Amino acid sequence: MTETTLFNQEFRLKDKLASEIILFWQQGLFASFHGVNAVEIHYAQFIHGKLPNEKVALTKTHCPTIVVVPGRGETYLKYQELIFDLYHQGYNIFIIDHRGQGLSERLLPNINKGYVVNFQDYVDDLKHLIEHIVMKGSPIPPYLLAHSMGGTIALRYMQDSPHAIKAAVISSPMLGFYTSVIPPLIAKKIVTVKLALNKLISNNPWYFLGQKDYCPTCFSKNKLTHSSKRYQVFIDLCKHNKAIQLGGVTTHWIMQGVIAQQNIFDKLTKLKTPILLLQAGSDSIVCQQSQNNFCRKLHALQPQSCPKGEPVSIKGAFHELFFEIDAYRNRAITQSMAWFKAHN
């Protein structure tokens, strides 16, 4: 069976969203819990044998589980096509909306600002979802599929809970920020100085340089995906669901991200979970060299992770591998499924 028959394809996206995917999505369970500091965290779940209109053999209720951890600025609503595909590969699915974005509770009066008090709050929210909701229905550890900032959150969670996850795939993980022509040390100094100035002058977290309230980027200028169809789906979602709109990041958020990235490298020995890193070959959102360094160092410590000490690079792809054109997306999902099946 070819990849094009396993997963949804771009040419079918419009019709399938309007029919099969939307009907499937409407049968999911959508709920929330109170995370750190009683912030309301939303999540969705799709369990074999428990969808209202599903006809499925009883054995399907014992399917393995994938917990999906989205990136910054995303929402589980964006992941409908991917969840549809993963579910029909035989997996139960849970997916979280991080605090401060998606449908979860926002943290500042200006709800556009990307902000978190402490990066560890993301990690502890994920811990609650997995240990009190996902694992409540099954004692079998789930898999993790995490993207970008979600990859950072997932890695920190696996460091805190080394035996909680069976295997993980991290796609375009945020292990270092892409600083273009500015050397990383100078970029970090700029963040430090701007954050100190912010704290001196105001209690209101400022946007970082160049960041602003929500304003969609036209497709021709986007650096996330080559797929105009998948890109437009999310733009339309935000247009019709203003509650999920999110602008740029604050300086405080960037500093929290820097701290989390450093924690990952400082605590590499705590990563016991088999991890596969998918790298977007033409990524200009996060730092590829940091991903390379991570794989090389982790493989030396844990040979079951990052085969050959390298990421699996998908040449030519932009940052959002699971929302890319079919040629890139099919490969990303195929690699993920193969990794999970190898660690069944």
Coordinates of C-alpha atoms in Angstrom, one line a residue:
M1 CA 0.0 0.0 0.0
T2 CA 1.4 3.4 -1.0
E3 CA 1.7 6.5 1.2
T4 CA -1.0 8.2 -0.9
T5 CA -3.5 5.6 0.1
L6 CA -2.5 5.7 3.7
F7 CA -2.8 9.4 4.4
N8 CA -5.0 12.2 3.1
Q9 CA -3.6 14.1 0.1
E10 CA -3.9 17.8 -0.9
F11 CA -6.1 17.2 -3.9
R12 CA -8.7 15.6 -1.6
L13 CA -8.4 18.1 1.3
K14 CA -11.2 20.5 0.5
D15 CA -13.8 17.8 -0.1
K16 CA -12.6 15.6 2.7
L17 CA -12.6 18.5 5.2
A18 CA -16.2 19.2 4.3
S19 CA -17.3 15.6 4.7
E20 CA -15.3 12.8 6.3
I21 CA -12.9 14.8 8.5
I22 CA -15.5 17.2 9.9
L23 CA -17.9 14.3 10.7
F24 CA -15.1 12.4 12.4
W25 CA -14.0 15.5 14.3
Q26 CA -17.5 16.2 15.6
Q27 CA -17.5 12.8 17.4
G28 CA -14.4 13.6 19.5
L29 CA -14.5 14.4 23.2
F30 CA -13.5 18.0 23.9
A31 CA -12.8 18.9 27.6
S32 CA -10.6 20.9 29.9
F33 CA -8.7 20.7 33.2
H34 CA -7.1 23.2 35.5
G35 CA -3.3 23.3 35.1
V36 CA -0.7 25.2 37.0
N37 CA -2.2 28.2 38.9
A38 CA -5.7 27.0 38.0
V39 CA -5.3 28.1 34.3
E40 CA -7.9 26.3 32.2
I41 CA -6.3 23.9 29.7
H42 CA -8.3 22.5 26.8
Y43 CA -7.7 19.2 25.1
A44 CA -9.4 16.8 22.7
Q45 CA -9.4 13.0 22.5
F46 CA -10.4 10.4 19.9
I47 CA -10.7 6.8 21.3
H48 CA -11.4 3.7 19.2
G49 CA -14.7 2.1 20.1
K50 CA -15.9 5.2 21.9
L51 CA -16.9 7.5 19.0
P52 CA -20.7 7.7 18.8
N53 CA -21.2 6.6 15.2
E54 CA -18.2 4.3 14.9
K55 CA -18.6 0.7 14.0
V56 CA -15.4 -1.0 15.2
A57 CA -14.3 -4.3 16.6
L58 CA -13.9 -4.6 20.3
T59 CA -10.2 -5.2 20.0
K60 CA -9.8 -1.7 18.6
T61 CA -10.5 -0.3 22.1
H62 CA -7.0 -1.6 23.0
C63 CA -5.2 0.5 20.4
P64 CA -2.0 2.3 21.3
T65 CA -2.2 6.0 22.1
I66 CA -0.4 9.0 20.7
V67 CA -0.3 12.3 22.6
V68 CA 0.1 15.1 20.2
V69 CA 1.9 18.2 21.5
P70 CA 1.5 21.2 19.1
G71 CA 3.8 24.2 18.6
R72 CA 3.6 27.8 19.6
G73 CA 0.7 29.7 18.2
E74 CA -1.2 26.5 17.3
T75 CA -4.4 24.9 18.4
Y76 CA -5.7 21.4 18.3
L77 CA -8.3 22.7 15.8
K78 CA -5.4 23.0 13.3
Y79 CA -4.6 19.3 13.6
Q80 CA -7.9 17.9 12.3
E81 CA -6.4 16.4 9.1
L82 CA -3.4 14.9 10.9
I83 CA -5.5 13.4 13.8
F84 CA -7.8 11.9 11.2
D85 CA -4.9 10.2 9.5
L86 CA -3.3 9.0 12.7
Y87 CA -6.6 7.7 14.1
H88 CA -7.1 5.7 10.9
Q89 CA -3.7 4.2 11.3
G90 CA -5.1 2.5 14.5
Y91 CA -4.1 4.9 17.2
N92 CA -6.1 6.6 20.0
I93 CA -5.3 10.3 20.0
F94 CA -5.0 13.0 22.7
I95 CA -4.0 16.6 21.9
I96 CA -3.5 19.6 24.1
D97 CA -3.9 23.3 23.7
H98 CA -1.1 25.0 25.6
R99 CA -1.8 27.7 28.1
G100 CA -1.9 31.2 26.5
Q101 CA -3.0 29.9 23.1
G102 CA -5.6 28.0 21.2
L103 CA -8.8 27.5 23.2
S104 CA -6.9 27.5 26.5
E105 CA -7.0 30.4 28.9
R106 CA -4.9 33.4 28.0
L107 CA -2.5 34.9 30.5
L108 CA -2.4 38.6 29.7
P109 CA -5.0 41.4 29.2
N110 CA -3.7 41.6 25.6
I111 CA -4.7 38.1 24.5
N112 CA -2.6 38.4 21.4
K113 CA 0.7 38.2 23.2
G114 CA 2.6 35.0 23.3
Y115 CA 3.5 34.6 27.0
V116 CA 4.1 32.1 29.7
V117 CA 5.1 32.9 33.3
N118 CA 7.5 29.9 33.4
F119 CA 8.2 27.4 30.6
Q120 CA 7.9 24.6 33.2
D121 CA 4.2 25.4 33.4
Y122 CA 3.8 24.0 29.9
V123 CA 5.6 20.9 31.0
D124 CA 3.5 20.4 34.1
D125 CA 0.3 20.9 32.1
L126 CA 1.4 18.1 29.8
K127 CA 2.3 16.0 32.8
H128 CA -1.3 16.4 34.1
L129 CA -2.9 15.5 30.8
I130 CA -0.8 12.3 30.4
E131 CA -0.8 11.1 34.0
H132 CA -4.3 12.0 35.1
I133 CA -6.3 11.7 31.8
V134 CA -4.4 9.7 29.2
M135 CA -3.1 7.0 31.6
K136 CA -6.4 6.9 33.6
G137 CA -7.9 4.9 30.8
S138 CA -4.9 2.6 30.1
P139 CA -1.8 1.6 32.1
I140 CA 0.2 1.3 28.9
P141 CA 2.5 4.3 28.3
P142 CA 1.6 6.4 25.2
Y143 CA 3.7 7.6 22.4
L144 CA 4.5 11.3 21.9
L145 CA 4.3 13.2 18.7
A146 CA 5.5 16.8 19.2
H147 CA 6.2 19.8 17.0
S148 CA 8.4 22.9 17.4
M149 CA 7.8 24.4 20.9
G150 CA 5.9 21.2 21.6
G151 CA 9.1 19.3 21.0
T152 CA 10.8 21.4 23.7
I153 CA 7.9 20.8 26.1
A154 CA 7.9 17.1 25.3
L155 CA 11.7 16.7 25.9
R156 CA 11.5 18.5 29.2
Y157 CA 8.6 16.3 30.2
M158 CA 10.5 13.1 29.3
Q159 CA 13.4 14.4 31.4
D160 CA 11.2 14.9 34.4
S161 CA 9.4 11.6 33.8
P162 CA 11.9 9.3 32.1
H163 CA 9.8 6.2 31.9
A164 CA 6.3 7.6 31.2
I165 CA 6.6 7.5 27.3
K166 CA 7.1 4.5 25.1
A167 CA 8.7 6.3 22.2
A168 CA 8.7 9.9 20.9
V169 CA 8.9 11.7 17.5
I170 CA 9.9 15.4 17.7
S171 CA 9.3 17.4 14.5
S172 CA 11.3 20.6 13.9
P173 CA 11.9 20.9 17.7
M174 CA 12.7 24.3 19.2
L175 CA 16.2 23.5 20.5
G176 CA 17.6 26.8 19.5
F177 CA 16.2 30.0 17.9
Y178 CA 17.1 30.9 14.3
T179 CA 19.0 34.1 14.6
S180 CA 19.9 34.6 10.9
V181 CA 23.1 36.6 10.5
I182 CA 23.2 37.6 14.2
P183 CA 25.5 35.4 16.3
P184 CA 23.6 33.5 19.0
L185 CA 25.5 35.1 21.9
I186 CA 24.7 38.6 20.7
A187 CA 21.1 37.6 20.1
K188 CA 20.9 36.3 23.7
K189 CA 22.4 39.5 25.0
I190 CA 19.8 41.6 23.1
V191 CA 17.0 39.5 24.7
T192 CA 18.6 39.9 28.2
V193 CA 18.9 43.7 27.8
K194 CA 15.4 44.2 26.4
L195 CA 13.9 42.1 29.2
A196 CA 15.8 44.0 31.9
L197 CA 14.6 47.3 30.4
N198 CA 11.0 46.0 30.2
K199 CA 11.0 45.0 33.9
L200 CA 12.6 48.3 34.9
I201 CA 9.9 50.4 33.1
S202 CA 6.7 48.4 33.1
N203 CA 4.9 45.4 34.6
N204 CA 3.3 44.8 31.3
P205 CA 5.4 42.2 29.2
W206 CA 6.5 43.8 25.9
Y207 CA 6.5 42.2 22.5
F208 CA 10.0 41.3 21.4
L209 CA 11.5 43.3 18.4
G210 CA 9.4 43.0 15.3
Q211 CA 6.5 41.1 17.1
K212 CA 2.9 42.4 17.0
D213 CA -0.7 41.5 17.4
Y214 CA -2.3 38.8 15.2
C215 CA -2.0 39.6 11.5
P216 CA -2.0 36.7 9.0
T217 CA 1.0 36.5 6.6
C218 CA 0.2 36.1 2.9
F219 CA 1.1 32.6 1.7
S220 CA 3.9 33.9 -0.7
K221 CA 5.7 35.3 2.3
N222 CA 5.2 32.5 4.8
K223 CA 8.1 30.3 5.9
L224 CA 6.0 27.5 7.5
T225 CA 4.8 25.4 4.5
H226 CA 4.9 25.0 0.8
S227 CA 1.3 23.9 0.8
S228 CA -1.1 26.7 0.0
K229 CA -4.1 24.6 0.6
R230 CA -3.1 23.5 4.1
Y231 CA -1.9 27.0 4.9
Q232 CA -5.2 28.5 3.9
V233 CA -7.1 26.0 6.1
F234 CA -5.5 27.4 9.2
I235 CA -5.9 31.0 8.0
D236 CA -9.6 30.4 7.5
L237 CA -9.9 28.7 10.9
C238 CA -8.4 31.8 12.6
K239 CA -10.7 34.1 10.6
H240 CA -13.8 32.3 11.7
N241 CA -12.6 31.5 15.3
K242 CA -11.1 34.7 16.7
A243 CA -10.6 33.0 20.1
I244 CA -7.7 31.0 18.6
Q245 CA -5.9 34.0 17.1
L246 CA -2.5 34.7 18.6
G247 CA 0.1 37.4 17.8
G248 CA 3.9 37.4 18.3
V249 CA 6.0 36.6 21.3
T250 CA 7.0 38.7 24.3
T251 CA 10.6 39.1 25.3
H252 CA 9.8 37.2 28.5
W253 CA 8.6 34.2 26.5
I254 CA 11.8 34.2 24.5
M255 CA 13.9 34.2 27.6
Q256 CA 11.8 31.3 29.0
G257 CA 12.4 29.4 25.8
V258 CA 16.2 30.0 26.0
I259 CA 16.2 28.7 29.6
A260 CA 14.2 25.6 28.6
Q261 CA 16.5 24.9 25.7
Q262 CA 19.5 25.1 28.0
N263 CA 17.8 22.8 30.5
I264 CA 17.4 20.2 27.8
F265 CA 21.1 20.1 27.0
D266 CA 22.1 20.3 30.6
K267 CA 19.9 17.2 31.5
L268 CA 20.5 15.0 28.4
T269 CA 21.4 12.0 30.6
K270 CA 17.8 12.0 31.9
L271 CA 16.3 11.2 28.5
K272 CA 15.7 7.5 28.5
T273 CA 12.8 7.4 25.9
P274 CA 13.7 6.3 22.3
I275 CA 13.5 9.6 20.4
L276 CA 13.4 10.3 16.7
L277 CA 14.1 13.9 15.5
L278 CA 12.5 15.0 12.2
Q279 CA 14.3 18.0 10.7
A280 CA 12.8 20.3 8.1
G281 CA 15.6 20.8 5.5
S282 CA 14.7 24.4 4.7
D283 CA 13.7 25.5 8.2
S284 CA 14.2 29.2 9.0
I285 CA 12.1 29.2 12.2
V286 CA 14.3 27.2 14.5
C287 CA 18.0 26.4 14.6
Q288 CA 19.1 23.3 12.7
Q289 CA 22.6 23.2 14.2
S290 CA 21.1 22.9 17.6
Q291 CA 19.1 19.9 16.4
N292 CA 22.2 18.3 15.0
N293 CA 24.1 18.9 18.2
F294 CA 21.2 17.4 20.2
C295 CA 21.1 14.2 18.1
R296 CA 24.9 13.7 18.2
K297 CA 25.1 14.2 22.0
L298 CA 21.9 12.2 22.8
H299 CA 22.9 9.2 20.5
A300 CA 26.3 9.0 22.3
L301 CA 24.4 8.7 25.6
Q302 CA 21.4 6.7 24.4
P303 CA 22.1 4.8 21.2
Q304 CA 18.4 3.9 20.8
S305 CA 17.7 7.5 20.0
C306 CA 18.5 9.6 16.9
P307 CA 19.8 6.7 14.7
K308 CA 23.4 7.4 13.5
G309 CA 23.5 10.4 15.8
E310 CA 21.6 12.5 13.2
P311 CA 18.2 13.9 12.6
V312 CA 16.0 12.4 9.8
S313 CA 16.2 15.4 7.4
I314 CA 13.4 16.0 5.0
K315 CA 15.3 18.0 2.3
G316 CA 13.5 21.1 1.0
A317 CA 10.7 21.1 3.6
F318 CA 9.7 24.2 5.6
H319 CA 9.1 24.2 9.4
E320 CA 5.7 22.6 9.6
L321 CA 6.3 19.1 8.3
F322 CA 2.8 17.8 9.1
F323 CA 1.2 20.6 7.1
E324 CA 3.6 20.5 4.2
I325 CA 2.9 19.4 0.6
D326 CA 2.3 15.7 0.3
A327 CA 5.8 14.8 -0.7
Y328 CA 7.2 16.1 2.6
R329 CA 4.2 15.4 4.8
N330 CA 3.8 11.8 3.7
R331 CA 7.4 11.1 4.5
A332 CA 7.1 12.8 8.0
I333 CA 4.1 10.7 8.9
T334 CA 5.6 7.5 7.5
Q335 CA 8.8 8.0 9.5
S336 CA 6.8 8.6 12.6
M337 CA 4.6 5.5 12.2
A338 CA 7.7 3.4 11.5
W339 CA 9.3 4.7 14.7
F340 CA 6.3 3.9 16.8
K341 CA 5.8 0.5 15.4
A342 CA 9.5 -0.3 15.9
H343 CA 8.9 0.5 19.6
N344 CA 5.6 -1.4 20.1

